[in-house]
CSV table of N, CA, C and O and ligand atoms in Angstrom, one decimal:
chain,number,residue,atom,x,y,z
G,25,MET,N,-2.7,14.9,7.5
G,25,MET,CA,-1.8,13.7,7.2
G,25,MET,C,-1.5,13.0,8.5
G,25,MET,O,-1.2,13.7,9.5
G,26,ALA,N,-1.5,11.7,8.5
G,26,ALA,CA,-1.2,10.9,9.7
G,26,ALA,C,-0.6,9.6,9.2
G,26,ALA,O,-0.9,9.1,8.2
G,27,TRP,N,0.3,9.1,10.1
G,27,TRP,CA,0.9,7.8,9.8
G,27,TRP,C,-0.1,6.7,10.1
G,27,TRP,O,-0.7,6.7,11.2
G,28,GLN,N,-0.3,5.8,9.2
G,28,GLN,CA,-1.3,4.7,9.4
G,28,GLN,C,-0.5,3.3,9.2
G,28,GLN,O,0.1,3.2,8.2
G,29,LYS,N,-0.7,2.4,10.1
G,29,LYS,CA,-0.2,1.1,10.0
G,29,LYS,C,-1.0,0.3,8.9
G,29,LYS,O,-2.2,0.3,9.1
G,30,VAL,N,-0.3,-0.2,7.9
G,30,VAL,CA,-1.1,-0.9,6.8
G,30,VAL,C,-0.7,-2.3,6.6
G,30,VAL,O,-1.5,-3.1,6.0
G,31,ALA,N,0.5,-2.7,7.1
G,31,ALA,CA,0.9,-4.1,6.9
G,31,ALA,C,2.1,-4.5,7.7
G,31,ALA,O,2.7,-3.6,8.3
G,32,LYS,N,2.4,-5.8,7.8
G,32,LYS,CA,3.6,-6.2,8.5
G,32,LYS,C,4.7,-6.3,7.4
G,32,LYS,O,4.4,-6.6,6.3
G,33,LEU,N,5.9,-6.2,7.9
G,33,LEU,CA,7.0,-6.3,6.9
G,33,LEU,C,7.0,-7.6,6.2
G,33,LEU,O,7.3,-7.6,5.0
G,34,THR,N,6.6,-8.6,6.8
G,34,THR,CA,6.6,-10.0,6.2
G,34,THR,C,5.4,-10.1,5.2
G,34,THR,O,5.4,-11.1,4.5
G,35,ASP,N,4.5,-9.2,5.2
G,35,ASP,CA,3.4,-9.3,4.2
G,35,ASP,C,3.8,-9.0,2.8
G,35,ASP,O,3.1,-9.4,1.8
G,36,VAL,N,4.9,-8.3,2.6
G,36,VAL,CA,5.3,-7.9,1.2
G,36,VAL,C,6.6,-8.5,0.8
G,36,VAL,O,7.6,-8.3,1.5
G,37,LYS,N,6.6,-9.3,-0.2
G,37,LYS,CA,7.8,-10.0,-0.7
G,37,LYS,C,8.5,-9.1,-1.6
G,37,LYS,O,8.0,-8.3,-2.4
G,38,ASP,N,9.9,-9.2,-1.5
G,38,ASP,CA,10.7,-8.4,-2.4
G,38,ASP,C,10.4,-8.6,-3.9
G,38,ASP,O,10.2,-9.7,-4.3
G,39,GLY,N,10.2,-7.5,-4.6
G,39,GLY,CA,9.9,-7.6,-6.0
G,39,GLY,C,8.4,-7.6,-6.3
G,39,GLY,O,7.9,-7.7,-7.4
G,40,HIS,N,7.6,-7.5,-5.2
G,40,HIS,CA,6.1,-7.6,-5.4
G,40,HIS,C,5.4,-6.5,-4.6
G,40,HIS,O,6.0,-5.8,-3.8
G,41,GLY,N,4.1,-6.5,-4.8
G,41,GLY,CA,3.3,-5.5,-4.0
G,41,GLY,C,2.1,-6.1,-3.4
G,41,GLY,O,1.7,-7.3,-3.7
G,42,ILE,N,1.5,-5.4,-2.5
G,42,ILE,CA,0.2,-5.8,-2.0
G,42,ILE,C,-0.7,-4.6,-2.0
G,42,ILE,O,-0.3,-3.4,-2.0
G,43,SER,N,-2.0,-4.8,-2.0
G,43,SER,CA,-3.0,-3.7,-1.9
G,43,SER,C,-3.5,-3.6,-0.5
G,43,SER,O,-3.9,-4.6,0.2
G,44,VAL,N,-3.5,-2.3,0.0
G,44,VAL,CA,-4.0,-2.1,1.4
G,44,VAL,C,-5.0,-0.9,1.3
G,44,VAL,O,-5.0,-0.1,0.4
G,45,VAL,N,-5.8,-0.8,2.3
G,45,VAL,CA,-6.7,0.3,2.5
G,45,VAL,C,-6.3,1.0,3.8
G,45,VAL,O,-6.5,0.3,4.9
G,46,ALA,N,-5.8,2.2,3.8
G,46,ALA,CA,-5.4,2.8,5.0
G,46,ALA,C,-6.7,3.4,5.7
G,46,ALA,O,-7.7,3.8,5.0
G,47,PRO,N,-6.7,3.3,7.1
G,47,PRO,CA,-7.9,3.9,7.8
G,47,PRO,C,-8.2,5.3,7.3
G,47,PRO,O,-7.2,6.1,7.2
G,48,GLY,N,-9.4,5.6,7.1
G,48,GLY,CA,-9.8,7.0,6.7
G,48,GLY,C,-9.6,7.3,5.2
G,48,GLY,O,-9.8,8.4,4.8
G,49,ARG,N,-9.2,6.3,4.4
G,49,ARG,CA,-9.0,6.5,3.0
G,49,ARG,C,-9.8,5.5,2.2
G,49,ARG,O,-9.7,4.3,2.6
G,50,LYS,N,-10.5,5.9,1.2
G,50,LYS,CA,-11.4,4.9,0.5
G,50,LYS,C,-10.6,4.2,-0.6
G,50,LYS,O,-10.8,3.0,-0.8
G,51,LYS,N,-9.7,4.9,-1.3
G,51,LYS,CA,-9.0,4.3,-2.4
G,51,LYS,C,-7.8,3.4,-1.9
G,51,LYS,O,-7.1,3.8,-1.0
G,52,PRO,N,-7.6,2.3,-2.5
G,52,PRO,CA,-6.5,1.4,-2.1
G,52,PRO,C,-5.1,2.0,-2.4
G,52,PRO,O,-5.0,2.8,-3.3
G,53,ILE,N,-4.1,1.5,-1.7
G,53,ILE,CA,-2.7,1.9,-1.8
G,53,ILE,C,-2.0,0.7,-2.1
G,53,ILE,O,-2.2,-0.4,-1.5
G,54,ALA,N,-1.0,0.8,-3.1
G,54,ALA,CA,-0.1,-0.4,-3.4
G,54,ALA,C,1.2,-0.2,-2.6
G,54,ALA,O,1.8,0.9,-2.7
G,55,VAL,N,1.5,-1.2,-1.8
G,55,VAL,CA,2.8,-1.2,-1.1
G,55,VAL,C,3.7,-2.2,-1.7
G,55,VAL,O,3.4,-3.3,-1.9
G,56,PHE,N,4.9,-1.7,-2.1
G,56,PHE,CA,5.9,-2.5,-2.8
G,56,PHE,C,7.1,-2.7,-1.9
G,56,PHE,O,7.5,-1.8,-1.1
G,57,CYS,N,7.8,-3.8,-2.2
G,57,CYS,CA,9.1,-4.0,-1.6
G,57,CYS,C,10.1,-4.2,-2.8
G,57,CYS,O,9.8,-5.0,-3.7
G,58,CYS,N,11.2,-3.4,-2.8
G,58,CYS,CA,12.2,-3.5,-3.8
G,58,CYS,C,13.5,-3.3,-3.2
G,58,CYS,O,13.8,-2.3,-2.5
G,59,ASN,N,14.4,-4.3,-3.4
G,59,ASN,CA,15.8,-4.2,-2.8
G,59,ASN,C,15.7,-4.0,-1.3
G,59,ASN,O,16.5,-3.2,-0.8
G,60,GLY,N,14.7,-4.6,-0.6
G,60,GLY,CA,14.6,-4.5,0.8
G,60,GLY,C,14.1,-3.2,1.3
G,60,GLY,O,14.0,-2.9,2.5
G,61,GLN,N,13.6,-2.3,0.4
G,61,GLN,CA,13.0,-1.0,0.8
G,61,GLN,C,11.5,-1.1,0.4
G,61,GLN,O,11.1,-1.8,-0.5
G,62,PHE,N,10.7,-0.2,1.1
G,62,PHE,CA,9.3,-0.2,0.9
G,62,PHE,C,8.8,1.1,0.4
G,62,PHE,O,9.3,2.1,0.7
G,63,PHE,N,7.8,1.0,-0.5
G,63,PHE,CA,7.3,2.2,-1.2
G,63,PHE,C,5.8,2.1,-1.3
G,63,PHE,O,5.2,0.9,-1.3
G,64,ALA,N,5.1,3.2,-1.4
G,64,ALA,CA,3.6,3.2,-1.5
G,64,ALA,C,3.2,4.1,-2.6
G,64,ALA,O,3.6,5.3,-2.7
G,65,LEU,N,2.3,3.6,-3.5
G,65,LEU,CA,1.7,4.4,-4.6
G,65,LEU,C,0.2,4.2,-4.6
G,65,LEU,O,-0.3,3.2,-4.1
G,66,ALA,N,-0.5,5.1,-5.1
G,66,ALA,CA,-1.9,4.9,-5.4
G,66,ALA,C,-2.0,3.6,-6.2
G,66,ALA,O,-1.3,3.4,-7.2
G,67,ASP,N,-3.0,2.8,-5.8
G,67,ASP,CA,-3.1,1.4,-6.5
G,67,ASP,C,-3.9,1.5,-7.7
G,67,ASP,O,-4.9,0.8,-7.8
G,68,GLU,N,-3.5,2.4,-8.6
G,68,GLU,CA,-4.3,2.6,-9.9
G,68,GLU,C,-3.4,3.1,-11.0
G,68,GLU,O,-2.9,4.2,-10.9
G,69,CYS,N,-3.2,2.3,-12.0
G,69,CYS,CA,-2.4,2.6,-13.1
G,69,CYS,C,-3.1,3.8,-13.8
G,69,CYS,O,-4.3,3.8,-14.0
G,70,SER,N,-2.3,4.8,-14.3
G,70,SER,CA,-2.9,5.9,-15.0
G,70,SER,C,-3.2,5.6,-16.4
G,70,SER,O,-3.8,6.5,-17.1
G,71,HIS,N,-2.9,4.4,-16.9
G,71,HIS,CA,-3.2,4.1,-18.3
G,71,HIS,C,-4.7,3.7,-18.4
G,71,HIS,O,-5.4,4.3,-19.1
G,72,ALA,N,-5.0,2.6,-17.7
G,72,ALA,CA,-6.4,2.1,-17.8
G,72,ALA,C,-6.9,1.6,-16.4
G,72,ALA,O,-7.7,0.6,-16.4
G,73,TYR,N,-6.3,2.1,-15.4
G,73,TYR,CA,-6.8,1.9,-14.0
G,73,TYR,C,-6.6,0.5,-13.4
G,73,TYR,O,-7.2,0.0,-12.5
G,74,ALA,N,-5.6,-0.3,-14.0
G,74,ALA,CA,-5.3,-1.6,-13.4
G,74,ALA,C,-4.7,-1.4,-12.0
G,74,ALA,O,-4.1,-0.4,-11.7
G,75,PRO,N,-4.9,-2.4,-11.1
G,75,PRO,CA,-4.3,-2.3,-9.8
G,75,PRO,C,-2.8,-2.6,-9.9
G,75,PRO,O,-2.4,-3.7,-10.2
G,76,LEU,N,-2.0,-1.5,-9.6
G,76,LEU,CA,-0.5,-1.7,-9.7
G,76,LEU,C,0.0,-2.7,-8.7
G,76,LEU,O,1.1,-3.3,-8.9
G,77,SER,N,-0.7,-2.9,-7.6
G,77,SER,CA,-0.2,-3.9,-6.6
G,77,SER,C,-0.1,-5.3,-7.1
G,77,SER,O,0.6,-6.1,-6.5
G,78,GLU,N,-0.7,-5.6,-8.2
G,78,GLU,CA,-0.6,-7.0,-8.8
G,78,GLU,C,0.6,-7.1,-9.8
G,78,GLU,O,0.7,-8.1,-10.4
G,79,SER,N,1.3,-6.0,-9.9
G,79,SER,CA,2.5,-6.0,-10.8
G,79,SER,C,3.8,-6.2,-10.1
G,79,SER,O,3.9,-5.9,-8.9
G,80,ASP,N,4.8,-6.6,-10.8
G,80,ASP,CA,6.1,-6.9,-10.2
G,80,ASP,C,6.9,-5.6,-10.3
G,80,ASP,O,6.7,-4.7,-11.2
G,81,VAL,N,7.9,-5.5,-9.4
G,81,VAL,CA,8.8,-4.3,-9.4
G,81,VAL,C,10.2,-4.8,-9.4
G,81,VAL,O,10.6,-5.8,-8.7
G,82,GLU,N,11.0,-4.1,-10.2
G,82,GLU,CA,12.4,-4.5,-10.4
G,82,GLU,C,13.2,-3.2,-10.6
G,82,GLU,O,12.8,-2.4,-11.4
G,83,ASN,N,14.3,-3.1,-9.9
G,83,ASN,CA,15.2,-1.9,-9.9
G,83,ASN,C,14.3,-0.7,-9.8
G,83,ASN,O,14.5,0.3,-10.5
G,84,PHE,N,13.4,-0.7,-8.8
G,84,PHE,CA,12.6,0.4,-8.5
G,84,PHE,C,11.5,0.8,-9.5
G,84,PHE,O,10.9,1.9,-9.4
G,85,ILE,N,11.3,0.0,-10.5
G,85,ILE,CA,10.4,0.3,-11.6
G,85,ILE,C,9.3,-0.8,-11.5
G,85,ILE,O,9.6,-2.0,-11.6
G,86,VAL,N,8.0,-0.4,-11.4
G,86,VAL,CA,6.9,-1.3,-11.4
G,86,VAL,C,6.4,-1.3,-12.9
G,86,VAL,O,6.2,-0.2,-13.5
G,87,THR,N,6.1,-2.5,-13.4
G,87,THR,CA,5.6,-2.6,-14.8
G,87,THR,C,4.2,-3.1,-14.7
G,87,THR,O,4.0,-4.3,-14.3
G,88,CYS,N,3.2,-2.3,-15.1
G,88,CYS,CA,1.8,-2.7,-15.0
G,88,CYS,C,1.6,-4.0,-15.8
G,88,CYS,O,2.0,-4.1,-17.0
G,89,ARG,N,1.0,-5.0,-15.2
G,89,ARG,CA,0.8,-6.3,-15.8
G,89,ARG,C,-0.2,-6.2,-17.0
G,89,ARG,O,-0.3,-7.2,-17.8
G,90,TRP,N,-1.1,-5.2,-17.0
G,90,TRP,CA,-2.1,-5.2,-18.1
G,90,TRP,C,-1.5,-4.8,-19.4
G,90,TRP,O,-1.7,-5.5,-20.4
G,91,HIS,N,-0.8,-3.7,-19.5
G,91,HIS,CA,-0.3,-3.3,-20.8
G,91,HIS,C,1.1,-2.8,-20.8
G,91,HIS,O,1.7,-2.4,-21.8
G,92,GLY,N,1.8,-2.8,-19.6
G,92,GLY,CA,3.2,-2.5,-19.6
G,92,GLY,C,3.6,-1.1,-19.2
G,92,GLY,O,4.8,-0.8,-19.3
G,93,ALA,N,2.7,-0.3,-18.8
G,93,ALA,CA,3.1,1.1,-18.4
G,93,ALA,C,4.1,0.9,-17.2
G,93,ALA,O,3.9,0.0,-16.3
G,94,GLN,N,5.0,1.8,-17.1
G,94,GLN,CA,6.0,1.7,-16.0
G,94,GLN,C,6.0,3.0,-15.2
G,94,GLN,O,5.8,4.1,-15.7
G,95,PHE,N,6.3,2.8,-13.9
G,95,PHE,CA,6.3,3.9,-12.9
G,95,PHE,C,7.5,3.6,-11.9
G,95,PHE,O,7.8,2.5,-11.6
G,96,ASP,N,8.1,4.7,-11.5
G,96,ASP,CA,9.2,4.6,-10.5
G,96,ASP,C,8.5,4.6,-9.1
G,96,ASP,O,7.8,5.5,-8.8
G,97,VAL,N,8.7,3.5,-8.4
G,97,VAL,CA,8.0,3.3,-7.1
G,97,VAL,C,8.5,4.3,-6.1
G,97,VAL,O,7.9,4.5,-5.1
G,98,ARG,N,9.7,4.9,-6.3
G,98,ARG,CA,10.2,5.9,-5.4
G,98,ARG,C,9.5,7.2,-5.4
G,98,ARG,O,9.4,8.0,-4.5
G,99,SER,N,8.8,7.5,-6.6
G,99,SER,CA,8.2,8.8,-6.8
G,99,SER,C,6.8,8.8,-7.4
G,99,SER,O,6.1,9.8,-7.3
G,100,GLY,N,6.5,7.7,-8.0
G,100,GLY,CA,5.2,7.6,-8.8
G,100,GLY,C,5.4,8.1,-10.2
G,100,GLY,O,4.4,8.2,-10.9
G,101,LYS,N,6.5,8.6,-10.5
G,101,LYS,CA,6.7,9.2,-11.9
G,101,LYS,C,6.5,8.2,-13.0
G,101,LYS,O,7.1,7.1,-12.9
G,102,GLY,N,5.7,8.5,-14.0
G,102,GLY,CA,5.5,7.7,-15.1
G,102,GLY,C,6.6,7.7,-16.0
G,102,GLY,O,7.3,8.7,-16.2
G,103,ILE,N,6.9,6.5,-16.7
G,103,ILE,CA,8.0,6.4,-17.6
G,103,ILE,C,7.4,5.9,-18.9
G,103,ILE,O,6.7,4.9,-19.0
G,104,GLY,N,7.7,6.7,-20.0
G,104,GLY,CA,7.2,6.3,-21.3
G,104,GLY,C,5.8,6.7,-21.6
G,104,GLY,O,5.1,7.4,-20.8
G,105,THR,N,5.3,6.4,-22.8
G,105,THR,CA,4.1,7.0,-23.3
G,105,THR,C,2.8,6.3,-22.7
G,105,THR,O,1.8,6.9,-22.7
G,106,LEU,N,3.0,5.0,-22.3
G,106,LEU,CA,1.8,4.3,-21.8
G,106,LEU,C,1.3,4.9,-20.4
G,106,LEU,O,0.1,4.8,-20.1
G,107,ALA,N,2.3,5.4,-19.7
G,107,ALA,CA,1.9,6.0,-18.4
G,107,ALA,C,1.4,7.4,-18.7
G,107,ALA,O,2.1,8.4,-18.9
G,108,TYR,N,0.0,7.5,-18.7
G,108,TYR,CA,-0.6,8.8,-19.1
G,108,TYR,C,-0.3,9.9,-18.1
G,108,TYR,O,-0.4,11.1,-18.5
G,109,ALA,N,-0.1,9.6,-16.9
G,109,ALA,CA,0.2,10.5,-15.8
G,109,ALA,C,1.0,9.9,-14.7
G,109,ALA,O,1.0,8.6,-14.7
G,110,ASP,N,1.6,10.6,-13.9
G,110,ASP,CA,2.3,10.1,-12.7
G,110,ASP,C,1.2,9.6,-11.8
G,110,ASP,O,0.0,10.0,-11.9
G,111,VAL,N,1.6,8.6,-10.9
G,111,VAL,CA,0.6,8.2,-9.9
G,111,VAL,C,1.1,8.8,-8.5
G,111,VAL,O,2.3,9.0,-8.3
G,112,ARG,N,0.2,9.0,-7.6
G,112,ARG,CA,0.5,9.6,-6.3
G,112,ARG,C,1.4,8.6,-5.5
G,112,ARG,O,1.1,7.4,-5.5
G,113,SER,N,2.4,9.2,-4.9
G,113,SER,CA,3.2,8.4,-4.0
G,113,SER,C,3.0,8.9,-2.6
G,113,SER,O,2.6,10.0,-2.3
G,114,PHE,N,3.2,8.0,-1.6
G,114,PHE,CA,3.0,8.3,-0.2
G,114,PHE,C,4.3,8.0,0.6
G,114,PHE,O,4.9,7.0,0.3
G,115,PRO,N,4.6,8.8,1.6
G,115,PRO,CA,5.7,8.5,2.4
G,115,PRO,C,5.5,7.2,3.2
G,115,PRO,O,4.4,6.9,3.6
G,116,VAL,N,6.6,6.4,3.4
G,116,VAL,CA,6.5,5.1,4.1
G,116,VAL,C,7.6,5.1,5.2
G,116,VAL,O,8.7,5.7,5.0
G,117,ARG,N,7.2,4.6,6.3
G,117,ARG,CA,8.2,4.3,7.4
G,117,ARG,C,8.0,3.0,8.0
G,117,ARG,O,6.9,2.4,7.9
G,118,ILE,N,9.0,2.5,8.7
G,118,ILE,CA,8.9,1.2,9.3
G,118,ILE,C,8.9,1.4,10.8
G,118,ILE,O,9.8,2.1,11.3
G,119,GLU,N,7.9,0.8,11.5
G,119,GLU,CA,7.9,1.0,13.0
G,119,GLU,C,7.5,-0.4,13.6
G,119,GLU,O,6.5,-1.0,13.3
G,120,ASP,N,8.4,-0.9,14.4
G,120,ASP,CA,8.2,-2.1,15.2
G,120,ASP,C,7.7,-3.3,14.2
G,120,ASP,O,6.8,-4.0,14.6
G,121,GLY,N,8.4,-3.4,13.1
G,121,GLY,CA,8.0,-4.5,12.2
G,121,GLY,C,6.8,-4.3,11.4
G,121,GLY,O,6.3,-5.2,10.7
G,122,SER,N,6.3,-3.1,11.4
G,122,SER,CA,5.1,-2.8,10.6
G,122,SER,C,5.4,-1.7,9.6
G,122,SER,O,6.3,-0.8,9.8
G,123,ILE,N,4.7,-1.7,8.5
G,123,ILE,CA,4.8,-0.7,7.5
G,123,ILE,C,3.8,0.3,7.7
G,123,ILE,O,2.6,0.0,7.8
G,124,GLU,N,4.2,1.6,7.8
G,124,GLU,CA,3.2,2.7,8.0
G,124,GLU,C,3.3,3.6,6.8
G,124,GLU,O,4.4,3.9,6.3
G,125,VAL,N,2.2,4.1,6.4
G,125,VAL,CA,2.1,5.0,5.3
G,125,VAL,C,1.4,6.3,5.8
G,125,VAL,O,0.5,6.3,6.6
G,126,GLU,N,2.0,7.5,5.3
G,126,GLU,CA,1.4,8.8,5.7
G,126,GLU,C,0.3,9.1,4.7
G,126,GLU,O,0.6,9.4,3.5
G,127,VAL,N,-0.9,9.2,5.2
G,127,VAL,CA,-2.0,9.6,4.3
G,127,VAL,C,-2.8,10.7,4.9
G,127,VAL,O,-2.8,10.9,6.1
A,18,FES,S1,-3.8,-0.4,-17.2
A,18,FES,FE1,-1.7,-0.3,-16.7
A,18,FES,S2,-0.7,-0.3,-18.6
A,18,FES,FE2,-2.8,-0.3,-19.1
């Protein structure tokens, strides 16, 4: 596990996500901003594999834009029956105006 710089703070707007690929990792990661805090989840909905980074987040819940599955961005925990499984979450820290994810 190592901290990897994946984006600048200004790259992620509050209530939204972006998709990043951390060095040394093949699968994308969704980085979200909610209430001024940053979170990282595997960028793949557990319902039918939509990229969660394209979905909006409100009150720490991201709602998949394809069919509405919901996940807590703080933990990746699925909410309700559409979320077939939790999604992986990654630790996030801010360093010198950059977002770093531990992968
Ligand atoms: S792919 Fe996300 S809700 Fe269906």
